[in-house]
Short mmCIF file of C-alpha atoms and ligand atoms in Angstrom, two decimals:
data_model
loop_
_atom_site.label_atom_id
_atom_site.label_comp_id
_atom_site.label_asym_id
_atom_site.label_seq_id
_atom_site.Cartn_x
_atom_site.Cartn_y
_atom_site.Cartn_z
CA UNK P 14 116.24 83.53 100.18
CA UNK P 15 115.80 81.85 103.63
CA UNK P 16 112.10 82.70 103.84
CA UNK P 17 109.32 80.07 103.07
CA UNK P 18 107.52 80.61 99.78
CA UNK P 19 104.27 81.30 101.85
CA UNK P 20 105.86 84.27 103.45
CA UNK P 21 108.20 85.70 101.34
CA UNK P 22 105.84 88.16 99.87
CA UNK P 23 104.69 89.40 102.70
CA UNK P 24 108.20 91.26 104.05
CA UNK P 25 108.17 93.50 107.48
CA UNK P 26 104.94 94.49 108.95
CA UNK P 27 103.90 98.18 107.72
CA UNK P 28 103.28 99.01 111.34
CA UNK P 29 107.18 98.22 112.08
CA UNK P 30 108.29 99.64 109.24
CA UNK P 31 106.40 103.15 109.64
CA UNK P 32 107.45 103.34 113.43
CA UNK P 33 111.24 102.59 112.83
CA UNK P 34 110.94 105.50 110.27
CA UNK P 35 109.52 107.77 112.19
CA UNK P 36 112.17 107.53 115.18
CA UNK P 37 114.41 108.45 112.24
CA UNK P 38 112.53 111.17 110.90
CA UNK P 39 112.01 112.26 114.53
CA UNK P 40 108.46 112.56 113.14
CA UNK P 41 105.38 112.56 115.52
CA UNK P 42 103.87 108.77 115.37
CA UNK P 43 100.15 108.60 114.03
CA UNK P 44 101.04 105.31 112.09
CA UNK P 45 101.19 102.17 114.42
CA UNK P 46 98.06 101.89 116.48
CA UNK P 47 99.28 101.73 120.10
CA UNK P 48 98.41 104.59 122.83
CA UNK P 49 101.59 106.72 123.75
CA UNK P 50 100.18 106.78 127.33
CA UNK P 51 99.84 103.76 129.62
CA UNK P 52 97.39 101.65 131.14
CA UNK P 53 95.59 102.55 134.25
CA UNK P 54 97.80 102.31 137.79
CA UNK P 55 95.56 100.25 139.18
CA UNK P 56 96.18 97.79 136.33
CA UNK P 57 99.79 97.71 136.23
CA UNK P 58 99.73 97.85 140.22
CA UNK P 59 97.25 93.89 140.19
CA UNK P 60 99.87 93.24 137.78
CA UNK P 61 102.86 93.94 140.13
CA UNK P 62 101.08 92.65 142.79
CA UNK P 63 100.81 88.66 140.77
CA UNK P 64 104.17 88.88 139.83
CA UNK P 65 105.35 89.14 143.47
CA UNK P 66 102.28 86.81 144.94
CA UNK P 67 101.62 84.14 142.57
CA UNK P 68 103.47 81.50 141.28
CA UNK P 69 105.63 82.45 137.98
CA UNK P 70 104.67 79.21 136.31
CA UNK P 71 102.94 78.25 133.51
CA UNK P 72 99.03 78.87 133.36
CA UNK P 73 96.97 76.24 131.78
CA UNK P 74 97.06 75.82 128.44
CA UNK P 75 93.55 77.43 128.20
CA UNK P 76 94.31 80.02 130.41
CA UNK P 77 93.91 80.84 134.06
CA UNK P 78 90.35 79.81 135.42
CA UNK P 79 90.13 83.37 137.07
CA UNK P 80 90.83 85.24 133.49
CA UNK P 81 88.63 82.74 131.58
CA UNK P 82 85.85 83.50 134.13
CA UNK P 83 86.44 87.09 133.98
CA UNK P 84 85.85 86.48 130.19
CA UNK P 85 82.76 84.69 130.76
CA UNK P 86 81.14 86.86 132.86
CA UNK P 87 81.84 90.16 130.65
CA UNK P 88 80.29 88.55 127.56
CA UNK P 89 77.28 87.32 129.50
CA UNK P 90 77.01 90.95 130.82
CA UNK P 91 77.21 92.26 126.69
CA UNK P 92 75.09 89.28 125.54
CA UNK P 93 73.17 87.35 128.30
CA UNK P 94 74.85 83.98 127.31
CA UNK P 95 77.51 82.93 129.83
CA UNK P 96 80.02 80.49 127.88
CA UNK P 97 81.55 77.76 130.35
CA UNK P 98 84.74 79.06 131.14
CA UNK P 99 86.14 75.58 130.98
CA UNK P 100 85.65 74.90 127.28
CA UNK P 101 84.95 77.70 125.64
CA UNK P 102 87.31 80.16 126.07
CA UNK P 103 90.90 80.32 125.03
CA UNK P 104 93.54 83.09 126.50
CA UNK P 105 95.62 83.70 123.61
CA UNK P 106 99.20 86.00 122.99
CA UNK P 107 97.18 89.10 121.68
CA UNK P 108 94.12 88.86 119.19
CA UNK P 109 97.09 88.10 116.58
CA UNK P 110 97.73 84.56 117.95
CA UNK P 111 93.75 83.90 118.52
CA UNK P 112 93.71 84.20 114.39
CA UNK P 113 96.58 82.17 113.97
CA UNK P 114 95.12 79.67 116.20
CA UNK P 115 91.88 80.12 114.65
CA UNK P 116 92.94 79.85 111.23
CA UNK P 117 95.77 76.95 111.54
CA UNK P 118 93.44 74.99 113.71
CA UNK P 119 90.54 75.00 111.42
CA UNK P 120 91.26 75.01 108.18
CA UNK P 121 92.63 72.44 105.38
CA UNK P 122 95.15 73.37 102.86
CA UNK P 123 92.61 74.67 99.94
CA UNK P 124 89.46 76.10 102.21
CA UNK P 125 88.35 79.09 101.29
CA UNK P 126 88.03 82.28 103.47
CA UNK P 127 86.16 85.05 102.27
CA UNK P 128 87.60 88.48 103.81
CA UNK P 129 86.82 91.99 103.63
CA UNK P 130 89.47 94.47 102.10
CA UNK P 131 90.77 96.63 103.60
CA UNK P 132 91.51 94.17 106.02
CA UNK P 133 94.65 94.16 109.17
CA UNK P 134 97.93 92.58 107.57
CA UNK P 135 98.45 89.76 110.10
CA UNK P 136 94.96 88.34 108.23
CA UNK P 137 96.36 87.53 105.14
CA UNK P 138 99.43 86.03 106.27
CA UNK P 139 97.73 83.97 108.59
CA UNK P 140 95.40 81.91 105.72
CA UNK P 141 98.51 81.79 103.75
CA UNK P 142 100.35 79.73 106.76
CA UNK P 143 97.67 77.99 106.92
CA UNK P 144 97.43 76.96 103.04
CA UNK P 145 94.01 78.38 102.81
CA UNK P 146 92.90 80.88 100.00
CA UNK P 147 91.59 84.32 100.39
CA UNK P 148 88.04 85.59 98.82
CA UNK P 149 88.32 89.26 99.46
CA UNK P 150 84.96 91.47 99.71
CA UNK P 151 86.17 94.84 98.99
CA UNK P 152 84.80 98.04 101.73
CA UNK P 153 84.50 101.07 99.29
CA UNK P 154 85.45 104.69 100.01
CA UNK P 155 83.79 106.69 101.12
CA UNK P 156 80.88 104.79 103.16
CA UNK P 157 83.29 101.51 103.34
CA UNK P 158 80.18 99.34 102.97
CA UNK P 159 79.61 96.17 100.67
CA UNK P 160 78.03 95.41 98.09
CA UNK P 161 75.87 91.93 99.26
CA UNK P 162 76.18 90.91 95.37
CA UNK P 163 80.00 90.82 96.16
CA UNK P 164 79.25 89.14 98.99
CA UNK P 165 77.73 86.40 97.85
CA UNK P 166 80.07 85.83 94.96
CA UNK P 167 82.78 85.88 97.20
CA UNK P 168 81.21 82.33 98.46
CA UNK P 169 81.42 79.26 97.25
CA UNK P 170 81.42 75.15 97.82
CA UNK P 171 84.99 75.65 98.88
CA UNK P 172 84.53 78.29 102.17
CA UNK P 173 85.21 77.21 105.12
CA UNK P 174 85.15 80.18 107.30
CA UNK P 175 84.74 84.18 107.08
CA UNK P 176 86.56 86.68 108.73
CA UNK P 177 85.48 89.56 110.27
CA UNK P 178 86.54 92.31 111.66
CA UNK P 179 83.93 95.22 113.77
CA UNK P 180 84.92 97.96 115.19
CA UNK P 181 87.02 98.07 111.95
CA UNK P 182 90.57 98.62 111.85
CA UNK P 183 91.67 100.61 109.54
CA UNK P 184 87.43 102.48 108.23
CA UNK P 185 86.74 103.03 111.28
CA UNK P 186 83.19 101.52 110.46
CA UNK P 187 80.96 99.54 113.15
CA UNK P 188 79.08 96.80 110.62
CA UNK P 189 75.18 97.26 111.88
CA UNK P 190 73.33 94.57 112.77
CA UNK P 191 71.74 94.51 108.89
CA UNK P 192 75.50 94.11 107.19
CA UNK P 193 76.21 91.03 109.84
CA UNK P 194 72.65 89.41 109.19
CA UNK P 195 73.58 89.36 105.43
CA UNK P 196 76.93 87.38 106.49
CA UNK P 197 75.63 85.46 108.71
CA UNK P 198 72.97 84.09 105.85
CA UNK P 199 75.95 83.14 103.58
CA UNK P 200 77.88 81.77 106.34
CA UNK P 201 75.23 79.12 107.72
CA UNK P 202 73.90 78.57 103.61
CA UNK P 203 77.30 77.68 102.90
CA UNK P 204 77.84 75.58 106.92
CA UNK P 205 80.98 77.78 107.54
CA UNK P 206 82.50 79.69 110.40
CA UNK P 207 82.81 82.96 111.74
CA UNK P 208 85.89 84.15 112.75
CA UNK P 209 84.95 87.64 114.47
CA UNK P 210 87.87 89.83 115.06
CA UNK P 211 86.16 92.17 117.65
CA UNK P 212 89.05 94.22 119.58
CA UNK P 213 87.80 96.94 119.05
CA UNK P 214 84.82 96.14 120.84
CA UNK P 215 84.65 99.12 123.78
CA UNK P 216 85.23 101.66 121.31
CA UNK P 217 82.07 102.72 119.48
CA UNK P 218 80.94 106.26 119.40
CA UNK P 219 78.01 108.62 119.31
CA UNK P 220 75.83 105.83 121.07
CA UNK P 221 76.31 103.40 117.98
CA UNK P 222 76.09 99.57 119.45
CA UNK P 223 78.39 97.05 118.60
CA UNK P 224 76.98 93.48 117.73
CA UNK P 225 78.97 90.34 118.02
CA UNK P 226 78.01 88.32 114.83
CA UNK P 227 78.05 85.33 117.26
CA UNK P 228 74.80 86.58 118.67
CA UNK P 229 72.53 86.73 115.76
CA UNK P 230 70.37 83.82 115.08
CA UNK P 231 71.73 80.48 114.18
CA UNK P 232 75.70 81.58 114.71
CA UNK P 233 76.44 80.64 118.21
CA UNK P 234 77.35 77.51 117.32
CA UNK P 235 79.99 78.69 114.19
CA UNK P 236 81.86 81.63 115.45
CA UNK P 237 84.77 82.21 116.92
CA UNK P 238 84.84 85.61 118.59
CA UNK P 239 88.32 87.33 119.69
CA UNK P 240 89.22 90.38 121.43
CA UNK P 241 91.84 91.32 123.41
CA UNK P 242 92.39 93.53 126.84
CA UNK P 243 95.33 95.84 124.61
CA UNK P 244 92.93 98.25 122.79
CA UNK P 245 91.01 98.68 125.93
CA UNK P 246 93.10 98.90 128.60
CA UNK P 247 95.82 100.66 126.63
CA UNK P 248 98.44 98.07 127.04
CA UNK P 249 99.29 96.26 123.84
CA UNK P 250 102.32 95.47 125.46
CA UNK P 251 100.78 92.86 127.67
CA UNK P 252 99.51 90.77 124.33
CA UNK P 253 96.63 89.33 125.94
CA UNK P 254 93.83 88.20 123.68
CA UNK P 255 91.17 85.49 124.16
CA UNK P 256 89.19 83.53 121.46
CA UNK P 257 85.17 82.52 122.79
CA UNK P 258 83.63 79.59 120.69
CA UNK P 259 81.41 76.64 121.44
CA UNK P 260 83.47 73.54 122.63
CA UNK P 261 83.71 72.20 119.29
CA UNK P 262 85.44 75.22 117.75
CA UNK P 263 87.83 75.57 120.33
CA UNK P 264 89.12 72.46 120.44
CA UNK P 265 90.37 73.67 117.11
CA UNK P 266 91.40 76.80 118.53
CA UNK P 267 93.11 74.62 121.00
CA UNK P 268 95.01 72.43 118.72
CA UNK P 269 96.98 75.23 116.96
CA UNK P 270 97.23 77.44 120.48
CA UNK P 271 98.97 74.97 122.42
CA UNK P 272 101.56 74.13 120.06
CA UNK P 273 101.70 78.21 119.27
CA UNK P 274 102.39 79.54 122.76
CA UNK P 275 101.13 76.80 125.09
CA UNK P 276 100.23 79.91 127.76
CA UNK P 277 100.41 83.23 128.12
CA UNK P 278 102.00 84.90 130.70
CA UNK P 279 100.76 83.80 134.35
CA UNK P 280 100.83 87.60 136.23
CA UNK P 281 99.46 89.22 133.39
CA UNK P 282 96.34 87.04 133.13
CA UNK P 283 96.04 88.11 136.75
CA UNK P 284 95.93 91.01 136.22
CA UNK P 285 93.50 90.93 132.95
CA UNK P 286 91.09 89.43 135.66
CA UNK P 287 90.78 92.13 137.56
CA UNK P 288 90.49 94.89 134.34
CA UNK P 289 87.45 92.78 133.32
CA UNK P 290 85.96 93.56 136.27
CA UNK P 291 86.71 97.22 136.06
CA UNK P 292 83.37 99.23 136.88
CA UNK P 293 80.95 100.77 134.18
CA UNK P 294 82.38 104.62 134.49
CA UNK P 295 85.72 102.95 132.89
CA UNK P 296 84.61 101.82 129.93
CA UNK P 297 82.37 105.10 129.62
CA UNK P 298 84.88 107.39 130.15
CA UNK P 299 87.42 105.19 127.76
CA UNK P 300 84.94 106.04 125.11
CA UNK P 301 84.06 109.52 125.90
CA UNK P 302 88.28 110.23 125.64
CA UNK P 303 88.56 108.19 122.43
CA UNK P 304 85.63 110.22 121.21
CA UNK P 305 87.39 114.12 122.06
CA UNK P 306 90.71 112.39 120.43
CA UNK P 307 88.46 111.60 117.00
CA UNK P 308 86.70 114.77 117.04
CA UNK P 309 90.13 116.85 117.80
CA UNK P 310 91.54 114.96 114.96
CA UNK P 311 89.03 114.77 112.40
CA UNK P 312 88.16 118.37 113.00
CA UNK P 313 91.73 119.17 111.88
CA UNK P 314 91.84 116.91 109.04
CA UNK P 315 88.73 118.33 107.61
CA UNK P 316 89.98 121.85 107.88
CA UNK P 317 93.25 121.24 105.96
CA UNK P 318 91.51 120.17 103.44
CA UNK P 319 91.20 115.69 103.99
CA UNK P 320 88.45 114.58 102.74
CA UNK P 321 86.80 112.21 105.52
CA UNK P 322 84.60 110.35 107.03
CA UNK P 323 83.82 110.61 111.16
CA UNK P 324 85.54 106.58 112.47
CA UNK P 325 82.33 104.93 114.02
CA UNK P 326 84.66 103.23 115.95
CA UNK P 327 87.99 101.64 116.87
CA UNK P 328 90.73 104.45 116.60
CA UNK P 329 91.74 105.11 113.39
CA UNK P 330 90.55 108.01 111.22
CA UNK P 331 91.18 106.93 107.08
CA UNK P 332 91.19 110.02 104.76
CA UNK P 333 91.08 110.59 101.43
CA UNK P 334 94.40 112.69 100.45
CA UNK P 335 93.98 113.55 96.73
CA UNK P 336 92.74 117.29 97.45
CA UNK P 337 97.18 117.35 97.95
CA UNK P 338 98.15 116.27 94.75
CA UNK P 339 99.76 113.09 95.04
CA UNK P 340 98.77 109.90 93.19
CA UNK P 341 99.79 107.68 96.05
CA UNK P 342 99.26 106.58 99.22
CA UNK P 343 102.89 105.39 99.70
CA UNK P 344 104.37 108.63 98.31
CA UNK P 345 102.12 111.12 100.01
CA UNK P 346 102.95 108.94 103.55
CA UNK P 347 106.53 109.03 102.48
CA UNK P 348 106.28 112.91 102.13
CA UNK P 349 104.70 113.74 105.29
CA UNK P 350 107.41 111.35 106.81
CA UNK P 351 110.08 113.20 105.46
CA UNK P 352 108.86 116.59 104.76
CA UNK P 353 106.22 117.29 107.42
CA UNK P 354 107.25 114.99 110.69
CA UNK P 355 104.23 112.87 110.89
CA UNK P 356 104.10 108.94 110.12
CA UNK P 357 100.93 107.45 109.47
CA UNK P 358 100.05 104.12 107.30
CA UNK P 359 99.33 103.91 103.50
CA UNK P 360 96.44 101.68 103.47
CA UNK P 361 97.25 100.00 100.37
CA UNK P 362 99.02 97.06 102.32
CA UNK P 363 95.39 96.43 103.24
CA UNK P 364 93.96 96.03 100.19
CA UNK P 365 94.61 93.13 97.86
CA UNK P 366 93.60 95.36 94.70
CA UNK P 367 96.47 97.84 95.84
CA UNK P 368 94.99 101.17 93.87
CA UNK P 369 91.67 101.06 96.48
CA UNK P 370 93.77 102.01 99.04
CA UNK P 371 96.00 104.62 97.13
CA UNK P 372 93.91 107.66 97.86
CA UNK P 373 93.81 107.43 101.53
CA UNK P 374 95.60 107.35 104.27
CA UNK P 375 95.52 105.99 107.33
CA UNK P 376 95.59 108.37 110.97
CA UNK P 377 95.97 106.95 114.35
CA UNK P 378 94.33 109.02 117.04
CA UNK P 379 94.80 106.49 120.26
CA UNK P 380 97.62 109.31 121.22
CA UNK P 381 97.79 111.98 123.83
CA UNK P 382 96.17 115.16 122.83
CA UNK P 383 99.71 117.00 123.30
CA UNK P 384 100.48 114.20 120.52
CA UNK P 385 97.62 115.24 118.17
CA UNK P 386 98.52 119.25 118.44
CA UNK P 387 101.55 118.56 117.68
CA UNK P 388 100.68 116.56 114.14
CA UNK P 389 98.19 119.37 113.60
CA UNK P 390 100.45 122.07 114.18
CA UNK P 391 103.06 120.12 111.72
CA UNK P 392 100.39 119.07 109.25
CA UNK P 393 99.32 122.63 108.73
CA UNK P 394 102.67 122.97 106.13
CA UNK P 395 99.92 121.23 103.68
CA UNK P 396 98.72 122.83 100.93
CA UNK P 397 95.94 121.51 98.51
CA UNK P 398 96.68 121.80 95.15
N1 LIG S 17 96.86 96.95 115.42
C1 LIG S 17 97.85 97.96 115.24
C2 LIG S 17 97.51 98.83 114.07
O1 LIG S 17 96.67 98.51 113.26
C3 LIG S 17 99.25 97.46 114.99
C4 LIG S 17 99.64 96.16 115.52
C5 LIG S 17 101.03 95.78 115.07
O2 LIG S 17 101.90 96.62 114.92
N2 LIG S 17 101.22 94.54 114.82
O3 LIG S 17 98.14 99.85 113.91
#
């Protein structure tokens, strides 16, 4: 077999691998997490606009001085801390390179890296390309909170960073600022880093306030927040991501990032520019949509008979689907693939200890509501048993 020993077990993505079979099932796509409508016109019009006024050359490594001020700015406006655009912010290919570049260019073959489970695929692969080894910190159904016992045996001489993840792909749950304060104890007790996975960030609901770990006392100086423009603007096709850390940290970033990708794609950071500086009534109406799409969704669910638990955040609903009779995650998913025209995720690729995630399963509802009626209408054919 031609792939490396720290891959091999990994195989295709689950996001992939659902999408390919719903085109074949001509099923309606809740699985992968991207919007089936675009971006604003506005956005892809600044876009446009770079491509044909700009130079089509490489950006620096660190990214385009008006993105990485745009950055800046929009986490001093969240936090009141403006981070020198200069040193401390990285524009990376999606959130998924930022932890690549965050992993490979801070850890040592051996560290430790404590991570919650359920937890987004491209985390584990990334410590095992990097040689480190995973503590995981299991989120149980059907509060997905954690146990701060199993926190803090999940710690040891050995950990060199912890990764987080809030708005939480695929709970749903925003961590309050109690659950970070816990991590953040172990994290500066034990002098490790904070690797905040934070894409999410725009989309919390029912007033609920998302907290960057990186603002809590003493954790400035160790985290490593990313986020991305994808989620928000609705254009994961653009893969634009950025990593915020003190100077220190991202020179590590740094290391791994330019040897990665070197830059990201000149127009597009253009263009990111000008999203960041999109007025308020964007981001409020982004989350007043996202919150009619959950409540559409979850209203449904709950009717046919999912058990549930309203998504705090981010845009993934994860259900419990025993009240239908089948023992698995994998073979209920592969049913309503095949049988019922709607592909979603089984969440056990998320979970190290495979059985936590075989009762649920995983709903995306970043999707036009034509999209959701649809997979209602369809999903009605269930019975519970
Ligand atoms: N973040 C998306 C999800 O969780 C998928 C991203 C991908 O396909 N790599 O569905």
């Amino acid at each position: 077999m031609a792939v490396s020993n720290r891959l091999s077990s990994f195989g295709t993505t689950i996001f992939a691998e659902m999408s390919r079979l719903a085109i074949e099932h001509e099923a309606v796509n809740l699985g992968q997490g991207f919007p089936d409508f675009d971006g604003p016109d506005w956005l892809k019009d600044a876009a446009s606009r770079a491509l044909r006024d700009h130079p089509n050359q490489y950006a620096p490594t660190g990214g385009l001085p008006a993105l990485a001020t745009a950055i800046a700015d929009r986490w001093a406006l969240r936090t009141g801390i403006l981070p020198d655009p200069a040193t401390e912010i990285t524009v990376t290919c999606g959130c998924t390179e930022g932890i690549a570049a965050a992993m490979i260019g801070l850890l040592n073959p051996g560290d430790e890296v404590v991570v919650f489970e359920p937890y987004y695929d491209s985390y584990r692969a990334c410590i095992a390309m990097a040689d480190a080894v995973p503590r995981f910190v299991p989120l149980r159904a059907p509060g997905f909170t954690f146990d701060p016992d199993a926190l803090h045996a999940a710690f040891s001489r050995r950990t060199r960073a912890v990764l987080i993840n809030t708005p939480h792909n695929p709970t749903g749950r925003v961590l309050t600022r109690e659950e970070l304060s816990l991590i953040a104890e172990s994290c500066i007790e034990h002098d490790c880093i904070a690797i905040a996975d934070e894409v999410y960030e725009e989309l919390v609901f029912d007033g609920r306030e998302h907290v960057s770990i990186a603002t809590l006392p003493g954790m400035a100086d160790r985290t490593i927040t990313l986020s991305s423009l994808g989620k928000t603007f609705s254009v994961t096709g653009w893969k634009i991501g950025w990593a915020v850390a003190s100077p220190e940290l991202t020179r590590a970033v740094r290391a791994a990032h330019q040897f990665l990708t070197f830059a990201i794609a000149t127009p597009l950071q253009h263009a990111a520019a000008a999203a960041l500086r999109a007025p308020d009534s964007y981001f409020t109406e982004l989350r007043a949509s996202y919150t009619r799409k959950r409540d559409l969704l979850c209203d449904a669910l709950a009717r046919l008979g999912f058990r549930l638990a309203r998504p705090e955040g981010a845009y993934f609903v994860l259900a419990d689907h025993t009240p239908f009779g089948f023992g698995r995650d994998t073979d209920f998913c592969k049913h309503l693939i095949e049988h019922v025209g709607v592909a979603t995720i089984p969440p056990s690729f998320f979970y190290e200890q495979r059985d936590l995630g075989a009762p649920l399963v995983r709903f995306a509802f970043c999707k036009r509501d034509e999209t959701l009626h649809d997979a209602i209408e369809r999903l009605a054919k269930l019975r519970v048993k």
